[in-house]
CSV table of C-alpha atoms in Angstrom, one decimal:
chain,number,residue,atom,x,y,z
A,1,MET,CA,-45.1,-140.2,-56.5
A,2,THR,CA,-42.0,-138.1,-56.4
A,3,ARG,CA,-40.5,-136.6,-53.2
A,4,ARG,CA,-41.8,-133.2,-54.2
A,5,ALA,CA,-45.3,-134.7,-54.7
A,6,TRP,CA,-45.3,-136.2,-51.2
A,7,ALA,CA,-43.9,-133.0,-49.7
A,8,LEU,CA,-46.8,-131.0,-51.3
A,9,LEU,CA,-49.3,-133.6,-50.0
A,10,LEU,CA,-47.8,-133.3,-46.6
A,11,VAL,CA,-48.2,-129.6,-46.5
A,12,LEU,CA,-51.9,-129.8,-47.6
A,13,CYS,CA,-52.5,-132.6,-45.1
A,14,GLY,CA,-50.9,-130.3,-42.4
A,15,THR,CA,-53.7,-127.8,-43.1
A,16,ILE,CA,-56.6,-130.2,-42.7
A,17,PHE,CA,-54.9,-131.7,-39.7
A,18,LEU,CA,-54.6,-128.2,-38.3
A,19,GLU,CA,-58.3,-127.7,-38.8
A,20,GLY,CA,-59.2,-131.0,-37.2
A,21,ILE,CA,-57.2,-130.5,-34.0
A,22,ASP,CA,-58.4,-126.9,-33.8
A,23,VAL,CA,-62.0,-128.0,-33.5
A,24,ALA,CA,-61.3,-131.0,-31.3
A,25,MET,CA,-59.1,-129.2,-28.8
A,26,LEU,CA,-61.7,-126.4,-28.4
A,27,SER,CA,-64.5,-128.9,-27.7
A,28,VAL,CA,-62.4,-130.3,-24.8
A,29,ALA,CA,-61.5,-126.8,-23.5
A,30,VAL,CA,-64.9,-125.1,-23.5
A,31,PRO,CA,-65.7,-126.1,-19.9
A,32,SER,CA,-62.5,-124.5,-18.7
A,33,ILE,CA,-63.1,-121.4,-20.9
A,34,ARG,CA,-66.6,-121.0,-19.5
A,35,SER,CA,-65.3,-121.3,-15.9
A,36,ASP,CA,-62.4,-118.9,-16.3
A,37,LEU,CA,-64.2,-116.2,-18.2
A,38,GLU,CA,-67.5,-116.8,-16.3
A,39,LEU,CA,-69.5,-117.2,-19.5
A,40,PRO,CA,-73.2,-117.8,-19.5
A,41,THR,CA,-74.3,-121.1,-21.0
A,42,GLY,CA,-75.6,-119.5,-24.3
A,43,THR,CA,-72.3,-117.7,-24.9
A,44,ALA,CA,-70.2,-120.9,-24.2
A,45,ALA,CA,-72.4,-122.7,-26.8
A,46,TRP,CA,-71.8,-120.0,-29.3
A,47,VAL,CA,-68.0,-120.4,-28.9
A,48,MET,CA,-68.5,-123.7,-30.8
A,49,SER,CA,-71.4,-122.8,-33.0
A,50,ALA,CA,-69.8,-119.6,-34.4
A,51,TYR,CA,-67.2,-121.7,-36.2
A,52,VAL,CA,-69.8,-124.0,-37.7
A,53,LEU,CA,-71.8,-120.9,-38.9
A,54,GLY,CA,-68.7,-119.3,-40.5
A,55,TYR,CA,-67.6,-122.6,-42.1
A,56,ALA,CA,-71.0,-123.8,-43.4
A,57,GLY,CA,-72.0,-120.3,-44.6
A,58,PHE,CA,-69.0,-119.7,-46.9
A,59,THR,CA,-67.7,-123.0,-48.1
A,60,LEU,CA,-69.6,-122.7,-51.4
A,61,LEU,CA,-68.2,-119.3,-52.0
A,62,GLY,CA,-64.8,-120.4,-50.9
A,63,GLY,CA,-64.8,-123.3,-53.4
A,64,ARG,CA,-65.7,-121.0,-56.3
A,65,ALA,CA,-63.2,-118.3,-55.2
A,66,ALA,CA,-60.4,-120.9,-55.5
A,67,ASP,CA,-61.5,-121.6,-59.1
A,68,LEU,CA,-61.8,-117.9,-60.1
A,69,LEU,CA,-59.1,-116.2,-58.1
A,70,GLY,CA,-56.4,-118.9,-57.9
A,71,ARG,CA,-56.1,-121.9,-55.6
A,72,ARG,CA,-52.6,-121.1,-54.3
A,73,ARG,CA,-53.6,-117.4,-53.6
A,74,MET,CA,-56.8,-118.4,-51.7
A,75,PHE,CA,-55.0,-121.1,-49.8
A,76,LEU,CA,-52.1,-118.9,-48.6
A,77,THR,CA,-54.4,-115.9,-47.9
A,78,TRP,CA,-56.9,-117.7,-45.8
A,79,LEU,CA,-54.4,-119.9,-44.0
A,80,THR,CA,-52.9,-116.6,-42.8
A,81,VAL,CA,-56.3,-115.3,-41.6
A,82,PHE,CA,-57.0,-118.6,-39.9
A,83,LEU,CA,-53.7,-118.4,-37.9
A,84,GLY,CA,-54.2,-114.7,-37.1
A,85,PHE,CA,-57.7,-115.1,-35.6
A,86,SER,CA,-56.7,-118.3,-33.8
A,87,MET,CA,-54.0,-116.3,-32.0
A,88,LEU,CA,-56.5,-113.5,-31.3
A,89,GLY,CA,-58.8,-116.0,-29.7
A,90,GLY,CA,-56.0,-116.9,-27.3
A,91,PHE,CA,-55.9,-113.4,-26.0
A,92,ALA,CA,-59.6,-113.0,-25.6
A,93,THR,CA,-60.9,-111.6,-22.3
A,94,GLU,CA,-64.6,-111.5,-23.1
A,95,GLY,CA,-67.0,-114.1,-24.5
A,96,TRP,CA,-67.9,-111.9,-27.6
A,97,MET,CA,-64.2,-111.8,-28.5
A,98,LEU,CA,-64.0,-115.6,-28.7
A,99,VAL,CA,-67.3,-115.8,-30.7
A,100,VAL,CA,-66.0,-113.3,-33.3
A,101,ALA,CA,-62.6,-115.0,-33.5
A,102,ARG,CA,-64.2,-118.4,-34.0
A,103,PHE,CA,-66.6,-117.1,-36.6
A,104,VAL,CA,-63.8,-115.6,-38.7
A,105,THR,CA,-61.7,-118.7,-38.2
A,106,GLY,CA,-64.6,-120.7,-39.6
A,107,VAL,CA,-64.9,-118.4,-42.6
A,108,ALA,CA,-61.1,-118.8,-43.2
A,109,ALA,CA,-61.5,-122.6,-43.1
A,110,ALA,CA,-64.3,-122.3,-45.6
A,111,PHE,CA,-62.0,-120.7,-48.1
A,112,MET,CA,-58.9,-122.7,-47.2
A,113,THR,CA,-60.2,-126.3,-47.2
A,114,PRO,CA,-61.8,-126.3,-50.7
A,115,ALA,CA,-58.6,-124.6,-52.1
A,116,ALA,CA,-56.5,-127.3,-50.6
A,117,MET,CA,-58.7,-130.1,-51.9
A,118,SER,CA,-58.8,-128.6,-55.4
A,119,ILE,CA,-55.0,-128.3,-55.4
A,120,ILE,CA,-54.9,-132.0,-54.8
A,121,THR,CA,-57.4,-132.8,-57.5
A,122,THR,CA,-55.6,-130.7,-60.1
A,123,SER,CA,-52.1,-131.6,-59.2
A,124,TYR,CA,-52.2,-135.4,-59.1
A,125,GLU,CA,-53.1,-137.6,-62.0
A,126,GLU,CA,-56.7,-138.9,-61.9
A,127,GLY,CA,-56.8,-142.5,-60.9
A,128,PRO,CA,-54.7,-144.4,-58.3
A,129,GLN,CA,-52.4,-141.4,-57.6
A,130,ARG,CA,-55.1,-138.9,-57.0
A,131,ASN,CA,-57.2,-141.5,-55.0
A,132,LYS,CA,-54.3,-142.2,-52.7
A,133,ALA,CA,-53.7,-138.5,-52.2
A,134,LEU,CA,-57.3,-137.9,-51.3
A,135,LEU,CA,-57.5,-140.9,-49.0
A,136,VAL,CA,-54.4,-139.7,-47.1
A,137,PHE,CA,-55.9,-136.2,-47.0
A,138,ALA,CA,-59.2,-137.5,-45.6
A,139,GLY,CA,-57.5,-139.8,-43.1
A,140,THR,CA,-55.4,-136.9,-41.8
A,141,ALA,CA,-58.5,-134.8,-41.2
A,142,ALA,CA,-60.1,-137.6,-39.1
A,143,GLY,CA,-56.8,-138.3,-37.3
A,144,GLY,CA,-56.4,-134.6,-36.5
A,145,PHE,CA,-59.8,-134.6,-34.8
A,146,SER,CA,-59.1,-137.8,-32.8
A,147,LEU,CA,-55.7,-136.7,-31.7
A,148,GLY,CA,-56.9,-133.2,-31.0
A,149,LEU,CA,-59.1,-134.6,-28.2
A,150,VAL,CA,-56.1,-135.9,-26.4
A,151,ILE,CA,-53.9,-132.9,-27.2
A,152,GLY,CA,-56.7,-130.6,-26.1
A,153,GLY,CA,-57.0,-132.4,-22.8
A,154,LEU,CA,-53.3,-132.2,-22.2
A,155,LEU,CA,-53.0,-128.5,-23.1
A,156,THR,CA,-56.0,-127.5,-21.0
A,157,GLN,CA,-54.1,-128.7,-18.0
A,158,PHE,CA,-51.6,-125.9,-18.7
A,159,GLY,CA,-54.3,-123.3,-19.5
A,160,TRP,CA,-57.0,-123.1,-22.1
A,161,ARG,CA,-55.3,-120.3,-24.1
A,162,TRP,CA,-52.8,-122.9,-25.3
A,163,VAL,CA,-55.6,-124.5,-27.3
A,164,PHE,CA,-55.6,-121.4,-29.4
A,165,PHE,CA,-51.8,-120.8,-29.5
A,166,ALA,CA,-50.7,-124.3,-30.4
A,167,PRO,CA,-52.4,-124.4,-33.8
A,168,VAL,CA,-50.5,-121.1,-34.6
A,169,LEU,CA,-47.2,-122.8,-34.1
A,170,LEU,CA,-48.1,-125.7,-36.3
A,171,GLY,CA,-49.8,-123.5,-38.9
A,172,GLY,CA,-46.8,-121.2,-39.1
A,173,ALA,CA,-44.6,-124.1,-40.1
A,174,VAL,CA,-47.2,-125.2,-42.7
A,175,LEU,CA,-47.4,-121.7,-44.1
A,176,LEU,CA,-43.7,-121.4,-44.6
A,177,ALA,CA,-43.5,-124.8,-46.3
A,178,ALA,CA,-46.5,-123.9,-48.5
A,179,LEU,CA,-44.9,-120.8,-49.8
A,180,ARG,CA,-42.1,-122.9,-51.1
A,181,LEU,CA,-43.9,-126.0,-52.3
A,182,LEU,CA,-47.3,-124.9,-53.6
A,183,PRO,CA,-47.1,-124.8,-57.5
A,184,ALA,CA,-47.3,-121.4,-59.1
A,185,GLU,CA,-50.4,-120.8,-61.2
A,186,ALA,CA,-51.7,-118.2,-63.6
A,187,ARG,CA,-54.6,-116.2,-62.4
A,188,PRO,CA,-57.7,-117.8,-63.9
A,189,ALA,CA,-59.6,-115.7,-66.4
A,190,ARG,CA,-63.1,-114.7,-65.3
A,191,ARG,CA,-65.7,-115.7,-67.9
A,192,GLY,CA,-68.4,-113.3,-68.6
A,193,GLY,CA,-66.3,-110.3,-67.4
A,194,SER,CA,-67.8,-110.0,-63.9
A,195,PHE,CA,-68.0,-111.8,-60.6
A,196,ASP,CA,-71.4,-113.2,-59.6
A,197,PHE,CA,-71.9,-110.9,-56.5
A,198,ALA,CA,-75.6,-111.6,-56.4
A,199,GLY,CA,-75.0,-115.3,-56.4
A,200,ALA,CA,-72.3,-115.0,-53.7
A,201,ALA,CA,-74.6,-112.8,-51.5
A,202,THR,CA,-77.6,-115.1,-51.8
A,203,ALA,CA,-75.5,-118.3,-51.3
A,204,ALA,CA,-73.8,-117.0,-48.2
A,205,GLY,CA,-77.0,-115.6,-46.7
A,206,ALA,CA,-78.9,-118.9,-47.4
A,207,MET,CA,-76.1,-121.1,-45.9
A,208,LEU,CA,-75.7,-118.8,-42.8
A,209,LEU,CA,-79.5,-118.8,-42.1
A,210,LEU,CA,-79.9,-122.6,-42.7
A,211,ALA,CA,-76.9,-123.4,-40.5
A,212,TYR,CA,-78.2,-121.1,-37.8
A,213,GLY,CA,-81.6,-122.8,-38.0
A,214,ILE,CA,-80.0,-126.2,-37.6
A,215,VAL,CA,-77.9,-125.1,-34.6
A,216,ARG,CA,-81.0,-123.7,-33.0
A,217,LEU,CA,-82.6,-127.2,-33.1
A,218,GLU,CA,-80.5,-128.0,-30.1
A,219,HIS,CA,-82.9,-125.9,-28.0
A,220,GLY,CA,-85.8,-128.1,-28.8
A,221,PHE,CA,-89.2,-126.4,-28.8
A,222,ASP,CA,-87.8,-123.3,-27.0
A,223,GLY,CA,-88.0,-120.4,-29.4
A,224,TRP,CA,-89.4,-122.6,-32.2
A,225,GLN,CA,-91.0,-119.7,-33.9
A,226,LEU,CA,-87.7,-118.0,-34.4
A,227,THR,CA,-86.1,-121.2,-35.6
A,228,GLY,CA,-88.9,-121.7,-38.1
A,229,ALA,CA,-88.6,-118.2,-39.4
A,230,VAL,CA,-84.8,-118.5,-39.8
A,231,VAL,CA,-85.1,-121.7,-41.7
A,232,ALA,CA,-87.9,-120.3,-43.9
A,233,ALA,CA,-85.8,-117.2,-44.7
A,234,GLY,CA,-82.8,-119.5,-45.5
A,235,LEU,CA,-85.0,-121.5,-48.0
A,236,LEU,CA,-86.2,-118.3,-49.6
A,237,LEU,CA,-82.7,-117.1,-50.1
A,238,ALA,CA,-81.7,-120.5,-51.5
A,239,THR,CA,-84.6,-120.2,-54.0
A,240,ALA,CA,-83.3,-116.7,-54.9
A,241,PHE,CA,-79.9,-118.2,-55.4
A,242,VAL,CA,-81.1,-120.7,-57.9
A,243,THR,CA,-83.0,-118.0,-59.8
A,244,VAL,CA,-79.9,-115.8,-59.9
A,245,GLU,CA,-77.6,-118.6,-61.1
A,246,ARG,CA,-80.0,-119.5,-63.9
A,247,ARG,CA,-79.8,-116.0,-65.3
A,248,SER,CA,-76.2,-115.2,-64.6
A,249,PRO,CA,-73.8,-115.3,-67.5
A,250,ALA,CA,-71.0,-116.3,-65.1
A,251,PRO,CA,-72.7,-118.1,-62.3
A,252,LEU,CA,-71.1,-118.8,-59.0
A,253,VAL,CA,-72.2,-122.4,-59.3
A,254,ARG,CA,-73.1,-123.9,-62.7
A,255,LEU,CA,-76.4,-125.7,-61.8
A,256,GLY,CA,-75.6,-128.3,-64.4
A,257,ILE,CA,-72.9,-129.7,-62.1
A,258,LEU,CA,-75.8,-130.9,-59.8
A,259,ARG,CA,-76.9,-133.3,-62.6
A,260,LYS,CA,-73.9,-135.5,-61.8
A,261,ALA,CA,-75.6,-138.2,-59.8
A,262,SER,CA,-72.5,-139.7,-58.3
A,263,MET,CA,-71.4,-136.3,-56.9
A,264,VAL,CA,-74.8,-135.5,-55.4
A,265,ARG,CA,-75.0,-139.0,-54.0
A,266,ALA,CA,-71.5,-138.6,-52.5
A,267,ASP,CA,-72.3,-135.2,-50.9
A,268,LEU,CA,-75.5,-136.6,-49.4
A,269,GLY,CA,-73.6,-139.6,-48.1
A,270,ALA,CA,-70.9,-137.4,-46.6
A,271,LEU,CA,-73.5,-135.3,-44.9
A,272,LEU,CA,-75.2,-138.3,-43.3
A,273,PHE,CA,-72.0,-140.1,-42.4
A,274,VAL,CA,-70.2,-137.2,-40.9
A,275,GLY,CA,-73.3,-136.1,-39.1
A,276,SER,CA,-73.7,-139.6,-37.6
A,277,PHE,CA,-70.0,-139.7,-36.6
A,278,PHE,CA,-70.0,-136.4,-34.8
A,279,GLY,CA,-73.4,-137.0,-33.2
A,280,PHE,CA,-72.3,-140.3,-31.9
A,281,GLN,CA,-69.0,-139.0,-30.6
A,282,PHE,CA,-70.7,-136.1,-28.9
A,283,MET,CA,-73.2,-138.4,-27.1
A,284,VAL,CA,-70.4,-140.8,-26.1
A,285,THR,CA,-68.5,-137.9,-24.6
A,286,LEU,CA,-71.5,-136.8,-22.6
A,287,TYR,CA,-72.1,-140.3,-21.5
A,288,LEU,CA,-68.6,-140.8,-20.2
A,289,GLN,CA,-68.3,-137.4,-18.5
A,290,GLU,CA,-71.8,-136.6,-17.2
A,291,LEU,CA,-73.1,-140.1,-16.5
A,292,ARG,CA,-69.9,-142.0,-15.7
A,293,GLY,CA,-67.9,-139.1,-14.2
A,294,TRP,CA,-64.8,-139.4,-16.3
A,295,SER,CA,-62.5,-136.5,-16.6
A,296,SER,CA,-62.0,-134.7,-20.0
A,297,LEU,CA,-58.5,-136.2,-20.3
A,298,GLU,CA,-59.8,-139.7,-19.5
A,299,THR,CA,-62.6,-139.3,-22.0
A,300,ALA,CA,-60.1,-138.1,-24.7
A,301,LEU,CA,-57.8,-141.1,-24.1
A,302,ALA,CA,-60.8,-143.4,-24.3
A,303,LEU,CA,-61.9,-142.0,-27.7
A,304,VAL,CA,-58.4,-142.0,-29.2
A,305,ILE,CA,-58.9,-145.5,-30.5
A,306,MET,CA,-61.4,-143.9,-33.0
A,307,GLY,CA,-58.3,-142.3,-34.6
A,308,VAL,CA,-57.5,-145.7,-36.2
A,309,ASP,CA,-58.9,-144.2,-39.3
A,310,ALA,CA,-55.8,-142.1,-39.7
A,311,VAL,CA,-53.8,-145.4,-40.0
A,312,LEU,CA,-56.2,-147.3,-42.1
A,313,ALA,CA,-57.3,-144.6,-44.6
A,314,PRO,CA,-54.1,-144.3,-46.6
A,315,THR,CA,-53.4,-148.1,-46.6
A,316,LEU,CA,-56.6,-150.2,-46.8
A,317,PRO,CA,-59.2,-148.2,-48.8
A,318,PRO,CA,-56.8,-147.7,-51.9
A,319,ARG,CA,-56.5,-151.5,-52.3
A,320,LEU,CA,-60.2,-152.1,-51.7
A,321,VAL,CA,-61.2,-149.3,-54.2
A,322,ASN,CA,-58.9,-150.7,-56.9
A,323,ARG,CA,-60.3,-154.2,-56.4
A,324,PHE,CA,-64.0,-153.6,-55.7
A,325,GLY,CA,-64.7,-150.1,-56.9
A,326,ASN,CA,-65.5,-146.9,-55.0
A,327,ALA,CA,-69.3,-147.5,-54.5
A,328,ARG,CA,-68.8,-150.9,-52.9
A,329,VAL,CA,-66.2,-149.6,-50.4
A,330,ILE,CA,-68.5,-146.7,-49.5
A,331,PHE,CA,-71.4,-149.0,-49.0
A,332,GLY,CA,-69.3,-151.3,-46.9
A,333,GLY,CA,-68.3,-148.4,-44.7
A,334,PHE,CA,-71.9,-147.5,-44.0
A,335,LEU,CA,-72.7,-151.1,-43.2
A,336,LEU,CA,-69.8,-151.3,-40.7
A,337,ALA,CA,-71.1,-148.1,-39.1
A,338,ILE,CA,-74.6,-149.6,-38.7
A,339,VAL,CA,-73.1,-152.6,-36.9
A,340,SER,CA,-70.9,-150.3,-34.8
A,341,TYR,CA,-73.7,-148.0,-33.6
A,342,ALA,CA,-76.0,-151.0,-33.0
A,343,LEU,CA,-73.5,-152.6,-30.7
A,344,PHE,CA,-73.6,-149.5,-28.5
A,345,LEU,CA,-77.4,-149.0,-28.3
A,346,PRO,CA,-77.8,-151.2,-25.3
A,347,VAL,CA,-75.1,-149.3,-23.3
A,348,GLY,CA,-75.5,-149.6,-19.5
A,349,LEU,CA,-74.6,-147.6,-16.4
A,350,ASP,CA,-71.7,-149.9,-15.5
A,351,TRP,CA,-70.3,-150.8,-18.9
A,352,SER,CA,-66.5,-151.4,-18.8
A,353,TYR,CA,-64.2,-149.9,-21.4
A,354,ALA,CA,-63.7,-153.3,-22.9
A,355,LEU,CA,-67.4,-153.5,-23.8
A,356,MET,CA,-67.2,-150.0,-25.5
A,357,LEU,CA,-63.9,-150.8,-27.3
A,358,PRO,CA,-65.4,-152.8,-30.3
A,359,THR,CA,-67.8,-149.9,-31.1
A,360,LEU,CA,-65.1,-147.2,-30.9
A,361,PHE,CA,-62.7,-149.2,-33.0
A,362,LEU,CA,-65.3,-150.1,-35.6
A,363,THR,CA,-66.5,-146.5,-35.8
A,364,GLY,CA,-63.0,-145.4,-36.7
A,365,ALA,CA,-62.6,-148.2,-39.2
A,366,ALA,CA,-66.0,-147.3,-40.8
A,367,PHE,CA,-64.9,-143.7,-41.2
A,368,ALA,CA,-61.7,-144.9,-42.9
A,369,LEU,CA,-63.7,-147.0,-45.4
A,370,ALA,CA,-66.4,-144.4,-46.2
A,371,TYR,CA,-65.1,-140.9,-45.9
A,372,GLY,CA,-62.0,-141.1,-48.2
A,373,PRO,CA,-63.9,-142.8,-51.0
A,374,LEU,CA,-66.8,-140.3,-50.6
A,375,THR,CA,-64.2,-137.6,-51.2
A,376,ILE,CA,-63.1,-139.3,-54.3
A,377,ALA,CA,-66.6,-139.8,-55.6
A,378,ALA,CA,-67.5,-136.1,-54.9
A,379,THR,CA,-64.7,-134.9,-57.2
A,380,ASP,CA,-64.3,-137.7,-59.7
A,381,GLY,CA,-65.0,-136.8,-63.3
A,382,ILE,CA,-65.5,-133.0,-62.5
A,383,GLU,CA,-63.8,-130.6,-64.9
A,384,GLU,CA,-60.7,-129.0,-63.6
A,385,ARG,CA,-62.2,-125.5,-63.7
A,386,GLU,CA,-64.9,-126.6,-61.3
A,387,GLN,CA,-62.9,-128.7,-58.9
A,388,GLY,CA,-63.1,-125.8,-56.3
A,389,VAL,CA,-66.9,-125.8,-56.6
A,390,ALA,CA,-66.9,-129.6,-56.1
A,391,GLY,CA,-64.7,-129.3,-53.1
A,392,GLY,CA,-66.9,-126.5,-51.7
A,393,LEU,CA,-70.1,-128.6,-52.1
A,394,LEU,CA,-68.5,-131.5,-50.3
A,395,ALA,CA,-67.2,-129.2,-47.5
A,396,THR,CA,-70.7,-127.6,-47.2
A,397,ALA,CA,-72.2,-131.1,-46.9
A,398,THR,CA,-69.8,-132.2,-44.2
A,399,GLN,CA,-70.3,-129.0,-42.2
A,400,PHE,CA,-74.1,-129.2,-42.4
A,401,GLY,CA,-73.8,-132.9,-41.5
A,402,SER,CA,-71.8,-132.2,-38.3
A,403,ALA,CA,-74.3,-129.4,-37.4
A,404,VAL,CA,-77.3,-131.7,-38.1
A,405,GLY,CA,-75.8,-134.7,-36.2
A,406,ILE,CA,-74.9,-132.8,-33.1
A,407,SER,CA,-78.2,-130.7,-33.1
A,408,ALA,CA,-80.4,-133.8,-33.6
A,409,VAL,CA,-78.9,-135.9,-30.8
A,410,THR,CA,-78.9,-132.9,-28.5
A,411,ALA,CA,-82.6,-132.2,-29.3
A,412,VAL,CA,-83.6,-135.8,-28.8
A,413,TYR,CA,-81.6,-136.1,-25.6
A,414,GLY,CA,-83.1,-132.9,-24.2
A,415,LEU,CA,-86.7,-133.9,-25.0
A,416,VAL,CA,-86.3,-137.3,-23.3
A,417,VAL,CA,-84.6,-135.9,-20.2
A,418,ALA,CA,-87.3,-133.3,-19.9
A,419,GLY,CA,-89.9,-136.1,-19.8
A,420,GLY,CA,-88.0,-138.2,-17.3
A,421,ASP,CA,-87.8,-138.2,-13.5
A,422,GLY,CA,-84.1,-137.1,-13.4
A,423,SER,CA,-82.9,-140.5,-12.1
A,424,PRO,CA,-79.7,-142.1,-13.6
A,425,GLY,CA,-81.9,-144.7,-15.3
A,426,ALA,CA,-84.0,-142.0,-17.0
A,427,THR,CA,-80.8,-140.2,-18.1
A,428,LEU,CA,-79.5,-143.4,-19.5
A,429,ASP,CA,-82.8,-143.9,-21.5
A,430,ALA,CA,-82.2,-140.4,-22.9
A,431,PHE,CA,-78.7,-141.3,-24.0
A,432,ARG,CA,-80.0,-144.5,-25.7
A,433,ALA,CA,-82.7,-142.5,-27.5
A,434,ALA,CA,-80.2,-140.0,-28.7
A,435,LEU,CA,-77.7,-142.7,-29.8
A,436,ALA,CA,-80.5,-144.1,-32.1
A,437,VAL,CA,-80.2,-140.9,-34.2
A,438,PRO,CA,-76.7,-141.7,-35.7
A,439,ALA,CA,-77.9,-145.2,-36.4
A,440,VAL,CA,-80.8,-144.0,-38.4
A,441,MET,CA,-78.6,-141.5,-40.3
A,442,VAL,CA,-76.2,-144.2,-41.5
A,443,VAL,CA,-79.1,-146.5,-42.4
A,444,VAL,CA,-80.5,-143.7,-44.6
A,445,GLY,CA,-77.0,-143.1,-46.0
A,446,ALA,CA,-76.6,-146.8,-46.8
A,447,VAL,CA,-79.8,-146.7,-48.8
A,448,ILE,CA,-78.7,-143.6,-50.7
A,449,THR,CA,-75.3,-145.0,-51.5
A,450,ALA,CA,-76.7,-148.4,-52.5
A,451,PHE,CA,-78.1,-146.7,-55.7
A,452,GLY,CA,-74.4,-146.3,-56.7
A,453,LEU,CA,-74.1,-150.1,-56.9
A,454,ARG,CA,-76.6,-150.4,-59.7
A,455,GLY,CA,-74.2,-149.4,-62.4
A,456,GLY,CA,-71.9,-152.3,-61.5
A,457,ARG,CA,-68.3,-152.1,-60.5
A,458,ARG,CA,-66.7,-148.8,-61.1
A,459,ARG,CA,-64.1,-148.9,-63.8
A,460,ALA,CA,-60.7,-150.0,-62.6
A,461,VAL,CA,-58.9,-146.8,-61.6
A,462,ASP,CA,-55.6,-148.2,-62.8
A,463,ALA,CA,-56.7,-149.3,-66.2
A,464,PRO,CA,-54.1,-148.5,-68.9
A,465,GLY,CA,-55.0,-145.3,-70.8
A,466,ALA,CA,-58.1,-144.6,-68.6
A,467,THR,CA,-56.8,-141.1,-67.9
A,468,ALA,CA,-54.5,-138.7,-69.6
A,469,PRO,CA,-51.3,-137.9,-67.7
A,470,ALA,CA,-51.4,-134.9,-65.5
A,471,ALA,CA,-48.9,-133.0,-67.6
A,472,ALA,CA,-51.1,-133.6,-70.7
A,473,ARG,CA,-54.3,-132.0,-69.2
A,474,PRO,CA,-54.7,-128.3,-69.8
A,475,GLY,CA,-53.8,-126.2,-66.7
A,476,SER,CA,-52.7,-129.2,-64.5
A,477,VAL,CA,-49.5,-129.0,-62.5
A,478,PRO,CA,-47.3,-132.1,-62.9
A,479,VAL,CA,-46.0,-132.5,-59.4
A,480,ALA,CA,-46.1,-136.3,-59.4
């Protein structure tokens, strides 16, 4: 790739890195925020959940908006909103201010991330070049989250408000570089002469309600009637969305795109893999802090080894994908995750860090093998005019995955703790039961992704003449 192509990729990776450290730093800072602002437990939980709701609720709309209104325009606009509300969060003096700021920040990420991904998939030639760009992008996202744990622990020592201000400083630099480097584009023409407002409304409503229902699973059987009602309402709106899209002359999401088996399989795989990853990391954090008494900084430093994916993602998977095909590498990542989580299931009250290290390292390596190739599979072969939708579907899957993973392990942990006697041994049993959830998720994911192996090895991505050059494809931007 040319220097300009690498520079553009660096800017886009800066955005996904920004998103990763933003979430990770806040997860470390929540206890300090709760103490300083004297927040009740429910409000403190919503400081984290509001972001997930905003993100999961609008990613589908965000992806389509990038296709219809312009990827560059959406990227720059919502990056600005992201930075503005991150700064406002730093000035919050009440819990509701933080919740509102985090919700809008999540909405901004829902528009910004699919736009960034679709800029990559339309600016780099399909094949080895695009694959490497996507693998670097995915690795940067995971690395941002892993490093964000450490950075958040350090910044919290100086005051939790720096957790909100620091992303603004980084994001400001990314925004200035993006204004210079993002390729210009003509405003896409709207087919059908109108925007699918009914589809947008029903999609956003369904995603918000379903995400809220998933988050409420953390409360176990408390308020299960409300949880059931919310999920039912979400499913009804989802049904309405499908009906609207079938009749719309210019649908928000062309339902035919869901017939692409490899994309659907990749989205389901990403949901399960990301869910297992975040659920596992959440429970390990609780184990180290609540059962072992480690500080937030000590915990963050212990988990930083999981950031090995940021090093491996741009180097190892491209070679493996070119040699063995995308499906086999994804399947290998799931198998490695199964081994990783299985090694941690017998965790004890006095395990040394050396005993934990193999699992933490293998978990990061598994993420490097699976997540980047899943990103490629979710966008491979999709028409350029629907790349934003494909990116939105993938982002929706990953956000729902993280919500499902964390909510499921929390629900299982709470149920087992409630049935125990409160002793350290009973608490450890609850941790072990909750840690079985990520293991089950990756086993199911491995079964789903195994169906991708039936077609044999994916065509060599560097085969001569397999793909037309970027400059020859209508509407593409030849940056590389």
